[in-house]
């Protein structure tokens, strides 16, 4: 298997510093490692040139910065022309990376959600009414702006259309050209724990650890993945992360599912552990 990582913009033959340790761990584990030009992939530029340093053939896994679903699909197609097959196909990446792709399968264990196609206020208002009065959290198909909680994420009451649209407008302003798909409104649920990031390969949990936003908060003991596991396996996705948090009533809830290739590794998880998990069949 080949591990693909973004190139260092200043030293393009070397891995980006953020992923250099994982690249080194992959080499130590006997994997091939190659760099790709993430900036070119994200710009939609010369994709063949962006992957020019990838040699050999066979299965590959990407560990790098986020790509839009259409960019990832082009990336996968261009690699396939060179005989390199990404373990996660373009359609699988979209289903993991964008909430509408995974929500239905996990609806019973994640906050109720509705979404729009595009960013028109009329569509936002229809979604707002559909979810109903009460507090909600706003995001788009692939990302929230939770670090701007009060101004661009949390909506105290969806019944207040003007205030809700103010939050949505600020969200649009902050996301700018990175806005993906449409608005997603999720029913606000009160959590009493830090988020826990779980890593899954072929539907099996291979690693449990902290979320990158709270890397020094250890994962609570006794997390029961039994209700979650069959639903994750049912998605049929090769490599995903599932972020969980404990709701105030003591129930573990799925906060987010993402493609594992573009999910950040907490600093407190050693890169060797990450690579071993990626190659594992079960934890």
mmCIF file of C-alpha atoms in Angstrom:
data_model
loop_
_atom_site.group_PDB
_atom_site.id
_atom_site.type_symbol
_atom_site.label_atom_id
_atom_site.label_comp_id
_atom_site.label_asym_id
_atom_site.label_seq_id
_atom_site.Cartn_x
_atom_site.Cartn_y
_atom_site.Cartn_z
ATOM 1 C CA UNK A 1 0.000 0.000 0.000
ATOM 2 C CA UNK A 2 1.122 3.556 -0.728
ATOM 3 C CA UNK A 3 0.567 6.440 1.661
ATOM 4 C CA UNK A 4 0.001 9.738 -0.137
ATOM 5 C CA UNK A 5 0.590 12.983 1.760
ATOM 6 C CA UNK A 6 0.670 16.662 0.764
ATOM 7 C CA UNK A 7 4.002 18.067 -0.309
ATOM 8 C CA UNK A 8 5.768 20.789 1.628
ATOM 9 C CA UNK A 9 5.078 23.999 -0.360
ATOM 10 C CA UNK A 10 8.646 25.222 0.242
ATOM 11 C CA UNK A 11 10.327 21.841 -0.317
ATOM 12 C CA UNK A 12 7.987 20.077 -2.750
ATOM 13 C CA UNK A 13 9.849 16.759 -2.734
ATOM 14 C CA UNK A 14 9.252 16.417 1.004
ATOM 15 C CA UNK A 15 6.038 15.830 2.989
ATOM 16 C CA UNK A 16 4.192 18.772 4.492
ATOM 17 C CA UNK A 17 5.409 19.211 8.066
ATOM 18 C CA UNK A 18 1.943 18.442 9.434
ATOM 19 C CA UNK A 19 2.064 14.938 7.926
ATOM 20 C CA UNK A 20 5.825 14.277 7.972
ATOM 21 C CA UNK A 21 5.693 12.122 11.119
ATOM 22 C CA UNK A 22 2.980 9.892 9.656
ATOM 23 C CA UNK A 23 4.993 9.563 6.441
ATOM 24 C CA UNK A 24 8.044 8.519 8.452
ATOM 25 C CA UNK A 25 5.981 6.003 10.449
ATOM 26 C CA UNK A 26 4.548 4.594 7.221
ATOM 27 C CA UNK A 27 8.012 4.064 5.772
ATOM 28 C CA UNK A 28 9.086 2.340 8.994
ATOM 29 C CA UNK A 29 6.076 0.031 8.634
ATOM 30 C CA UNK A 30 7.138 -0.895 5.104
ATOM 31 C CA UNK A 31 4.681 1.247 3.162
ATOM 32 C CA UNK A 32 5.595 3.263 0.123
ATOM 33 C CA UNK A 33 5.199 7.021 0.564
ATOM 34 C CA UNK A 34 4.657 9.671 -2.093
ATOM 35 C CA UNK A 35 3.808 13.369 -2.023
ATOM 36 C CA UNK A 36 1.130 15.183 -4.009
ATOM 37 C CA UNK A 37 0.583 18.882 -4.645
ATOM 38 C CA UNK A 38 -2.494 19.590 -2.539
ATOM 39 C CA UNK A 39 -2.685 23.233 -3.603
ATOM 40 C CA UNK A 40 -2.890 22.222 -7.260
ATOM 41 C CA UNK A 41 -5.566 19.639 -6.461
ATOM 42 C CA UNK A 42 -7.591 22.215 -4.518
ATOM 43 C CA UNK A 43 -7.257 24.838 -7.269
ATOM 44 C CA UNK A 44 -8.405 22.404 -9.926
ATOM 45 C CA UNK A 45 -5.174 23.024 -11.824
ATOM 46 C CA UNK A 46 -2.929 20.526 -13.567
ATOM 47 C CA UNK A 47 -3.896 17.403 -11.640
ATOM 48 C CA UNK A 48 -1.549 15.153 -13.594
ATOM 49 C CA UNK A 49 1.326 17.359 -12.562
ATOM 50 C CA UNK A 50 0.051 17.366 -8.976
ATOM 51 C CA UNK A 51 0.488 13.580 -8.783
ATOM 52 C CA UNK A 52 3.573 13.334 -10.978
ATOM 53 C CA UNK A 53 5.777 12.102 -8.139
ATOM 54 C CA UNK A 54 3.515 9.115 -7.415
ATOM 55 C CA UNK A 55 5.185 6.022 -8.837
ATOM 56 C CA UNK A 56 4.427 2.337 -8.704
ATOM 57 C CA UNK A 57 0.979 0.787 -8.719
ATOM 58 C CA UNK A 58 -1.555 -0.720 -6.393
ATOM 59 C CA UNK A 59 -3.693 0.491 -3.499
ATOM 60 C CA UNK A 60 -3.173 3.909 -1.904
ATOM 61 C CA UNK A 61 -4.498 5.860 1.072
ATOM 62 C CA UNK A 62 -4.381 9.640 1.287
ATOM 63 C CA UNK A 63 -3.613 11.383 4.582
ATOM 64 C CA UNK A 64 -3.834 15.097 4.027
ATOM 65 C CA UNK A 65 -5.758 18.331 3.944
ATOM 66 C CA UNK A 66 -9.424 18.376 2.973
ATOM 67 C CA UNK A 67 -10.484 18.326 -0.644
ATOM 68 C CA UNK A 68 -13.927 19.080 -1.995
ATOM 69 C CA UNK A 69 -15.691 15.941 -3.197
ATOM 70 C CA UNK A 70 -15.337 16.852 -6.865
ATOM 71 C CA UNK A 71 -11.626 17.577 -6.374
ATOM 72 C CA UNK A 72 -11.118 14.228 -4.672
ATOM 73 C CA UNK A 73 -12.947 12.441 -7.510
ATOM 74 C CA UNK A 74 -10.616 14.010 -10.083
ATOM 75 C CA UNK A 75 -7.651 13.107 -7.882
ATOM 76 C CA UNK A 76 -8.805 9.466 -7.777
ATOM 77 C CA UNK A 77 -9.419 9.305 -11.525
ATOM 78 C CA UNK A 78 -6.000 10.766 -12.328
ATOM 79 C CA UNK A 79 -4.232 8.337 -10.014
ATOM 80 C CA UNK A 80 -6.123 5.440 -11.575
ATOM 81 C CA UNK A 81 -4.661 6.414 -14.958
ATOM 82 C CA UNK A 82 -1.240 5.801 -13.384
ATOM 83 C CA UNK A 83 -2.255 2.413 -11.975
ATOM 84 C CA UNK A 84 -2.734 3.676 -8.412
ATOM 85 C CA UNK A 85 -6.155 3.030 -6.874
ATOM 86 C CA UNK A 86 -7.286 5.032 -3.870
ATOM 87 C CA UNK A 87 -8.775 2.683 -1.304
ATOM 88 C CA UNK A 88 -11.616 5.169 -0.900
ATOM 89 C CA UNK A 89 -13.371 5.783 -4.212
ATOM 90 C CA UNK A 90 -14.732 9.194 -5.150
ATOM 91 C CA UNK A 91 -18.345 8.294 -4.390
ATOM 92 C CA UNK A 92 -17.330 6.836 -1.023
ATOM 93 C CA UNK A 93 -15.411 9.982 -0.135
ATOM 94 C CA UNK A 94 -18.469 12.139 -0.861
ATOM 95 C CA UNK A 95 -20.708 9.961 1.322
ATOM 96 C CA UNK A 96 -18.281 10.222 4.236
ATOM 97 C CA UNK A 97 -17.237 13.839 3.752
ATOM 98 C CA UNK A 98 -20.699 15.366 3.291
ATOM 99 C CA UNK A 99 -23.399 14.996 5.948
ATOM 100 C CA UNK A 100 -26.251 14.174 3.540
ATOM 101 C CA UNK A 101 -24.253 11.101 2.470
ATOM 102 C CA UNK A 102 -24.237 9.454 5.896
ATOM 103 C CA UNK A 103 -27.069 11.055 7.856
ATOM 104 C CA UNK A 104 -29.902 8.662 6.959
ATOM 105 C CA UNK A 105 -27.903 5.615 8.071
ATOM 106 C CA UNK A 106 -27.098 7.190 11.454
ATOM 107 C CA UNK A 107 -30.282 9.206 12.040
ATOM 108 C CA UNK A 108 -31.191 7.216 15.154
ATOM 109 C CA UNK A 109 -27.917 8.049 16.924
ATOM 110 C CA UNK A 110 -27.201 11.609 15.803
ATOM 111 C CA UNK A 111 -29.053 14.927 16.289
ATOM 112 C CA UNK A 112 -32.052 15.437 13.948
ATOM 113 C CA UNK A 113 -30.953 17.402 10.896
ATOM 114 C CA UNK A 114 -32.326 19.080 7.780
ATOM 115 C CA UNK A 115 -30.475 20.757 4.949
ATOM 116 C CA UNK A 116 -30.795 22.893 1.860
ATOM 117 C CA UNK A 117 -29.284 22.822 -1.592
ATOM 118 C CA UNK A 118 -27.523 26.150 -1.980
ATOM 119 C CA UNK A 119 -27.556 29.241 0.216
ATOM 120 C CA UNK A 120 -30.793 31.083 -0.592
ATOM 121 C CA UNK A 121 -32.665 32.507 2.383
ATOM 122 C CA UNK A 122 -35.975 31.067 1.188
ATOM 123 C CA UNK A 123 -34.513 27.566 1.295
ATOM 124 C CA UNK A 124 -32.927 28.255 4.679
ATOM 125 C CA UNK A 125 -36.293 29.387 6.047
ATOM 126 C CA UNK A 126 -38.011 26.253 4.727
ATOM 127 C CA UNK A 127 -35.423 24.084 6.460
ATOM 128 C CA UNK A 128 -35.728 26.150 9.641
ATOM 129 C CA UNK A 129 -39.491 25.631 9.750
ATOM 130 C CA UNK A 130 -39.092 21.925 8.974
ATOM 131 C CA UNK A 131 -36.787 21.340 11.943
ATOM 132 C CA UNK A 132 -39.092 23.327 14.216
ATOM 133 C CA UNK A 133 -38.712 25.827 17.035
ATOM 134 C CA UNK A 134 -35.891 25.524 19.520
ATOM 135 C CA UNK A 135 -32.089 25.743 19.503
ATOM 136 C CA UNK A 136 -30.027 24.461 16.599
ATOM 137 C CA UNK A 137 -26.475 24.255 15.318
ATOM 138 C CA UNK A 138 -25.575 25.449 11.817
ATOM 139 C CA UNK A 139 -22.998 24.025 9.417
ATOM 140 C CA UNK A 140 -22.696 23.203 5.723
ATOM 141 C CA UNK A 141 -22.360 19.749 4.166
ATOM 142 C CA UNK A 142 -18.727 19.295 5.241
ATOM 143 C CA UNK A 143 -17.824 21.708 8.045
ATOM 144 C CA UNK A 144 -19.045 23.905 10.873
ATOM 145 C CA UNK A 145 -17.594 27.153 12.157
ATOM 146 C CA UNK A 146 -17.809 26.074 15.794
ATOM 147 C CA UNK A 147 -14.920 28.293 16.818
ATOM 148 C CA UNK A 148 -17.300 31.178 16.004
ATOM 149 C CA UNK A 149 -19.997 29.617 18.161
ATOM 150 C CA UNK A 150 -22.198 32.584 19.024
ATOM 151 C CA UNK A 151 -21.933 34.463 15.754
ATOM 152 C CA UNK A 152 -21.887 31.727 13.091
ATOM 153 C CA UNK A 153 -22.927 28.396 14.626
ATOM 154 C CA UNK A 154 -25.418 28.432 17.479
ATOM 155 C CA UNK A 155 -29.007 29.523 16.828
ATOM 156 C CA UNK A 156 -30.891 29.962 20.157
ATOM 157 C CA UNK A 157 -34.347 29.558 18.611
ATOM 158 C CA UNK A 158 -35.192 28.697 15.017
ATOM 159 C CA UNK A 159 -38.544 30.408 15.442
ATOM 160 C CA UNK A 160 -36.728 33.770 15.338
ATOM 161 C CA UNK A 161 -36.169 33.913 11.594
ATOM 162 C CA UNK A 162 -34.270 37.199 11.513
ATOM 163 C CA UNK A 163 -31.807 36.176 14.215
ATOM 164 C CA UNK A 164 -31.334 32.766 12.617
ATOM 165 C CA UNK A 165 -30.577 34.335 9.250
ATOM 166 C CA UNK A 166 -28.033 36.649 10.878
ATOM 167 C CA UNK A 167 -26.137 33.578 12.036
ATOM 168 C CA UNK A 168 -26.432 31.986 8.588
ATOM 169 C CA UNK A 169 -25.202 35.154 6.889
ATOM 170 C CA UNK A 170 -22.159 35.311 9.129
ATOM 171 C CA UNK A 171 -21.506 31.636 8.457
ATOM 172 C CA UNK A 172 -21.591 32.296 4.714
ATOM 173 C CA UNK A 173 -19.249 35.232 5.124
ATOM 174 C CA UNK A 174 -16.721 33.149 7.041
ATOM 175 C CA UNK A 175 -16.909 30.114 4.778
ATOM 176 C CA UNK A 176 -16.831 32.234 1.611
ATOM 177 C CA UNK A 177 -15.641 30.117 -1.339
ATOM 178 C CA UNK A 178 -15.251 27.079 0.928
ATOM 179 C CA UNK A 179 -19.026 26.796 1.450
ATOM 180 C CA UNK A 180 -20.069 23.262 0.458
ATOM 181 C CA UNK A 181 -23.479 22.131 -0.747
ATOM 182 C CA UNK A 182 -25.951 23.981 1.410
ATOM 183 C CA UNK A 183 -26.943 24.857 4.951
ATOM 184 C CA UNK A 184 -27.349 22.058 7.487
ATOM 185 C CA UNK A 185 -29.446 22.715 10.585
ATOM 186 C CA UNK A 186 -28.974 20.248 13.431
ATOM 187 C CA UNK A 187 -31.061 20.100 16.600
ATOM 188 C CA UNK A 188 -28.917 21.319 19.513
ATOM 189 C CA UNK A 189 -28.211 18.644 22.121
ATOM 190 C CA UNK A 190 -26.404 19.320 25.395
ATOM 191 C CA UNK A 191 -23.275 17.211 25.817
ATOM 192 C CA UNK A 192 -21.456 16.620 29.097
ATOM 193 C CA UNK A 193 -18.182 15.198 27.775
ATOM 194 C CA UNK A 194 -15.445 16.238 25.383
ATOM 195 C CA UNK A 195 -15.753 14.679 21.948
ATOM 196 C CA UNK A 196 -14.109 11.308 21.381
ATOM 197 C CA UNK A 197 -12.720 10.484 17.936
ATOM 198 C CA UNK A 198 -13.040 6.859 16.840
ATOM 199 C CA UNK A 199 -11.334 5.489 13.735
ATOM 200 C CA UNK A 200 -12.903 2.761 11.591
ATOM 201 C CA UNK A 201 -11.392 0.592 8.832
ATOM 202 C CA UNK A 202 -13.814 -1.475 6.747
ATOM 203 C CA UNK A 203 -16.548 -0.951 9.324
ATOM 204 C CA UNK A 204 -14.448 -2.056 12.323
ATOM 205 C CA UNK A 205 -13.224 0.259 15.064
ATOM 206 C CA UNK A 206 -9.412 0.251 15.099
ATOM 207 C CA UNK A 207 -8.630 3.190 17.383
ATOM 208 C CA UNK A 208 -10.324 5.282 20.095
ATOM 209 C CA UNK A 209 -8.806 8.540 21.235
ATOM 210 C CA UNK A 210 -9.398 12.209 21.951
ATOM 211 C CA UNK A 211 -10.677 14.765 19.488
ATOM 212 C CA UNK A 212 -8.006 17.043 17.953
ATOM 213 C CA UNK A 213 -9.676 20.062 19.590
ATOM 214 C CA UNK A 214 -9.139 18.541 23.051
ATOM 215 C CA UNK A 215 -6.123 16.239 22.620
ATOM 216 C CA UNK A 216 -5.308 16.051 26.320
ATOM 217 C CA UNK A 217 -8.772 14.894 27.373
ATOM 218 C CA UNK A 218 -8.540 11.095 27.608
ATOM 219 C CA UNK A 219 -11.347 9.066 26.130
ATOM 220 C CA UNK A 220 -13.743 7.970 28.905
ATOM 221 C CA UNK A 221 -13.571 4.304 29.852
ATOM 222 C CA UNK A 222 -16.416 2.051 28.919
ATOM 223 C CA UNK A 223 -17.624 3.648 25.711
ATOM 224 C CA UNK A 224 -20.242 1.267 24.335
ATOM 225 C CA UNK A 225 -19.880 1.095 20.567
ATOM 226 C CA UNK A 226 -22.370 -1.753 20.197
ATOM 227 C CA UNK A 227 -25.277 0.489 19.071
ATOM 228 C CA UNK A 228 -23.022 2.354 16.646
ATOM 229 C CA UNK A 229 -20.960 -0.414 15.083
ATOM 230 C CA UNK A 230 -23.604 -2.088 12.879
ATOM 231 C CA UNK A 231 -24.633 1.290 11.457
ATOM 232 C CA UNK A 232 -21.045 2.273 10.647
ATOM 233 C CA UNK A 233 -20.409 -1.130 9.061
ATOM 234 C CA UNK A 234 -23.604 -0.769 7.047
ATOM 235 C CA UNK A 235 -22.253 2.345 5.351
ATOM 236 C CA UNK A 236 -19.676 0.200 3.556
ATOM 237 C CA UNK A 237 -16.992 2.893 3.776
ATOM 238 C CA UNK A 238 -13.308 1.874 3.909
ATOM 239 C CA UNK A 239 -11.856 4.463 6.294
ATOM 240 C CA UNK A 240 -13.830 6.909 8.418
ATOM 241 C CA UNK A 241 -13.757 8.729 11.721
ATOM 242 C CA UNK A 242 -16.778 8.993 13.986
ATOM 243 C CA UNK A 243 -16.827 11.689 16.680
ATOM 244 C CA UNK A 244 -18.937 10.860 19.723
ATOM 245 C CA UNK A 245 -20.041 12.812 22.772
ATOM 246 C CA UNK A 246 -22.028 11.924 25.879
ATOM 247 C CA UNK A 247 -25.417 13.621 25.996
ATOM 248 C CA UNK A 248 -26.776 14.982 29.255
ATOM 249 C CA UNK A 249 -29.054 11.949 29.624
ATOM 250 C CA UNK A 250 -26.073 9.552 29.502
ATOM 251 C CA UNK A 251 -26.486 8.449 25.878
ATOM 252 C CA UNK A 252 -23.528 8.483 23.472
ATOM 253 C CA UNK A 253 -24.350 10.417 20.304
ATOM 254 C CA UNK A 254 -22.619 10.749 16.941
ATOM 255 C CA UNK A 255 -21.566 14.361 16.474
ATOM 256 C CA UNK A 256 -19.833 13.891 13.136
ATOM 257 C CA UNK A 257 -18.710 11.294 10.633
ATOM 258 C CA UNK A 258 -15.848 12.118 8.301
ATOM 259 C CA UNK A 259 -13.543 10.521 5.786
ATOM 260 C CA UNK A 260 -10.536 9.234 7.713
ATOM 261 C CA UNK A 261 -8.094 10.396 5.086
ATOM 262 C CA UNK A 262 -8.758 14.055 5.863
ATOM 263 C CA UNK A 263 -9.525 13.717 9.595
ATOM 264 C CA UNK A 264 -6.871 15.282 11.780
ATOM 265 C CA UNK A 265 -4.845 13.154 14.185
ATOM 266 C CA UNK A 266 -4.755 14.462 17.760
ATOM 267 C CA UNK A 267 -1.241 15.440 18.810
ATOM 268 C CA UNK A 268 -1.413 12.981 21.716
ATOM 269 C CA UNK A 269 -1.801 9.983 19.389
ATOM 270 C CA UNK A 270 1.595 8.842 18.135
ATOM 271 C CA UNK A 271 1.961 8.642 14.351
ATOM 272 C CA UNK A 272 3.032 4.991 14.613
ATOM 273 C CA UNK A 273 -0.249 4.261 16.380
ATOM 274 C CA UNK A 274 -2.143 5.970 13.568
ATOM 275 C CA UNK A 275 -0.383 3.946 10.867
ATOM 276 C CA UNK A 276 -0.778 0.686 12.795
ATOM 277 C CA UNK A 277 -4.493 1.401 13.165
ATOM 278 C CA UNK A 278 -4.797 2.122 9.467
ATOM 279 C CA UNK A 279 -3.325 -1.295 8.690
ATOM 280 C CA UNK A 280 -5.306 -3.116 11.386
ATOM 281 C CA UNK A 281 -8.402 -5.219 10.965
ATOM 282 C CA UNK A 282 -9.788 -4.653 14.472
ATOM 283 C CA UNK A 283 -8.917 -2.989 17.765
#
